[in-house]
Coordinates of C-alpha atoms in Angstrom, one line a residue:
X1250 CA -3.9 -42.5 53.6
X1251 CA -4.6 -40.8 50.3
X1252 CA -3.8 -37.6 52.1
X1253 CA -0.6 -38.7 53.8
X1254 CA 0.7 -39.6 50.0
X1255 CA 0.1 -36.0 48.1
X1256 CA 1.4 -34.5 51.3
X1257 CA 4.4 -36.8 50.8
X1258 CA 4.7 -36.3 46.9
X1259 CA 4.3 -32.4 47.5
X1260 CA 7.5 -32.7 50.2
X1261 CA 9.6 -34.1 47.9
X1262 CA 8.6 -32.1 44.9
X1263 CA 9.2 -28.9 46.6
X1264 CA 12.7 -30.2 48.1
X1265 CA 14.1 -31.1 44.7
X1266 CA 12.6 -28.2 43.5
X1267 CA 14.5 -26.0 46.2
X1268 CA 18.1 -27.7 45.8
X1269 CA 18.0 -27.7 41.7
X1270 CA 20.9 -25.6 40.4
X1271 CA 19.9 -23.0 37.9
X1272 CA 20.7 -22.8 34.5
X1273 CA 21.9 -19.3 32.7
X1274 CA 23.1 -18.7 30.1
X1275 CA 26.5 -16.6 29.3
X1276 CA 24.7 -13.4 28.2
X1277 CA 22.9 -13.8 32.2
X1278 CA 26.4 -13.7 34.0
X1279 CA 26.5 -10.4 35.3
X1280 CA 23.0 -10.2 36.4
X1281 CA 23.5 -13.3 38.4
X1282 CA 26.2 -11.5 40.3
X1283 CA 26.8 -14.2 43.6
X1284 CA 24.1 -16.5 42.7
X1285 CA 24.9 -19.8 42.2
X1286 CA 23.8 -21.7 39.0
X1287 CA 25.3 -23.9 35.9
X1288 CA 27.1 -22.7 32.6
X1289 CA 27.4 -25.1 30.1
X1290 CA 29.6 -23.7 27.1
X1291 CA 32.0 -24.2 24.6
X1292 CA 36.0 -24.1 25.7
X1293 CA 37.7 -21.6 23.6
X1294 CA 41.1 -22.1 25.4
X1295 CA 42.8 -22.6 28.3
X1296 CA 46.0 -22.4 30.0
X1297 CA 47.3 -25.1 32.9
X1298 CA 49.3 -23.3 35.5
X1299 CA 50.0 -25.9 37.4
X1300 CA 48.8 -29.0 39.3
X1301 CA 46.8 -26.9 41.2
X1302 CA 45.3 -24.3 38.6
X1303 CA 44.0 -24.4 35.1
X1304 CA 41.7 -21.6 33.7
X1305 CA 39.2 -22.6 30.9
X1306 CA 38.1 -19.6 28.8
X1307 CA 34.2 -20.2 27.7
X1308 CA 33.1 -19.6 24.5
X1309 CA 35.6 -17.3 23.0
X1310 CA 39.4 -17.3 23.5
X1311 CA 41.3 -15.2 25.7
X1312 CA 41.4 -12.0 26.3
X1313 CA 37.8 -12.3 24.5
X1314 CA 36.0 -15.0 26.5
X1315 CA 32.3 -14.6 28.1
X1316 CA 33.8 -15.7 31.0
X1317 CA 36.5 -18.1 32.7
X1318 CA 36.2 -21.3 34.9
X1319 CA 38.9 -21.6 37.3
X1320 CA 39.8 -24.8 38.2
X1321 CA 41.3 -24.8 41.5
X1322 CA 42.9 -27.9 43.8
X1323 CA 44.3 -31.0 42.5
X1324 CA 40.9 -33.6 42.8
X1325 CA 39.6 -32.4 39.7
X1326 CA 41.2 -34.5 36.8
X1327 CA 40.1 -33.9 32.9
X1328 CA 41.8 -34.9 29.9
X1329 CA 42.9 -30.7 29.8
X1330 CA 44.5 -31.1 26.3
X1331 CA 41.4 -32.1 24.5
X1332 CA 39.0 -29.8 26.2
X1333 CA 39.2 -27.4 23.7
X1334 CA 36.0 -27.1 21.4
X1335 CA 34.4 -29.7 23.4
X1336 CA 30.9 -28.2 25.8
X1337 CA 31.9 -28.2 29.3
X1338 CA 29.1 -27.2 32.1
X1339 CA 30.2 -25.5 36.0
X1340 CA 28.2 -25.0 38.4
X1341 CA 29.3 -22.4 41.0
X1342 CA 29.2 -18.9 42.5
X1343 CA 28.9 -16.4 39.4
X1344 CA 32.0 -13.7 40.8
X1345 CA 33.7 -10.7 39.2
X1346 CA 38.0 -11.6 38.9
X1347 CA 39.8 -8.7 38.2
X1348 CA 36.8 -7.0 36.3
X1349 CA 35.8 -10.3 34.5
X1350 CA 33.2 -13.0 34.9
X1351 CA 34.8 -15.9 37.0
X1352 CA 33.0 -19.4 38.3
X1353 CA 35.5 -21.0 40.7
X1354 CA 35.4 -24.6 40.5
X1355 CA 37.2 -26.7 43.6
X1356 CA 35.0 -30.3 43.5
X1357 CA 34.9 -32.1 40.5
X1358 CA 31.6 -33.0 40.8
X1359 CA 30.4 -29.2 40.1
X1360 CA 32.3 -29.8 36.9
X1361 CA 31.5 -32.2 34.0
X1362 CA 32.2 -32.4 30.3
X1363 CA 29.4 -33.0 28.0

């Protein structure tokens, strides 16, 4: 029985250990190139398209940002107008956008304000 338990605790150990996001940091971005992990940083400014598209520009303010979320679809709803300053953390596919660092963000739960 003992035996049956440690294999059990090992199991799930190893499965939350295998679908935990990653954390990196800003400076990691491009070495992280179509990995998926979490960004949790400051929003130096942003700019609301439309309904459907609002970029956040992560710790520094455009055109100097470390890199940009884009917030795509309409099931994602923040309070957009007071994001700035405030930490915000993505977690998605770390892409290049026209030569710049780029998480695209579609579910709201892969976004959250801290």
């Amino acid at each position: 029985m003992k035996k049956i338990v440690l294999t059990c605790a090992a199991i799930i150990i190893f499965a939350a250990a295998a679908t935990a996001q990653q954390h990196f940091s800003a400076d990691d971005f491009k070495n992280n190139l179509g990995k998926t992990g979490t960004l949790c940083d400051t929003v130096g400014s942003l700019r609301v398209f439309s309904d459907t598209l609002t970029l956040l520009n992560m710790g520094g303010i455009y055109p100097n940002q470390k890199y940009t979320i884009a917030v795509k679809g309409d099931k994602i709803k923040l309070p957009w107008d007071k994001l700035k300053g405030k930490s915000v953390c993505a977690t998605g596919v770390f892409e290049m956008y026209k030569g710049r660092p780029e998480i695209e963000i579609t579910d709201p739960e892969k976004i959250s304000t801290q």
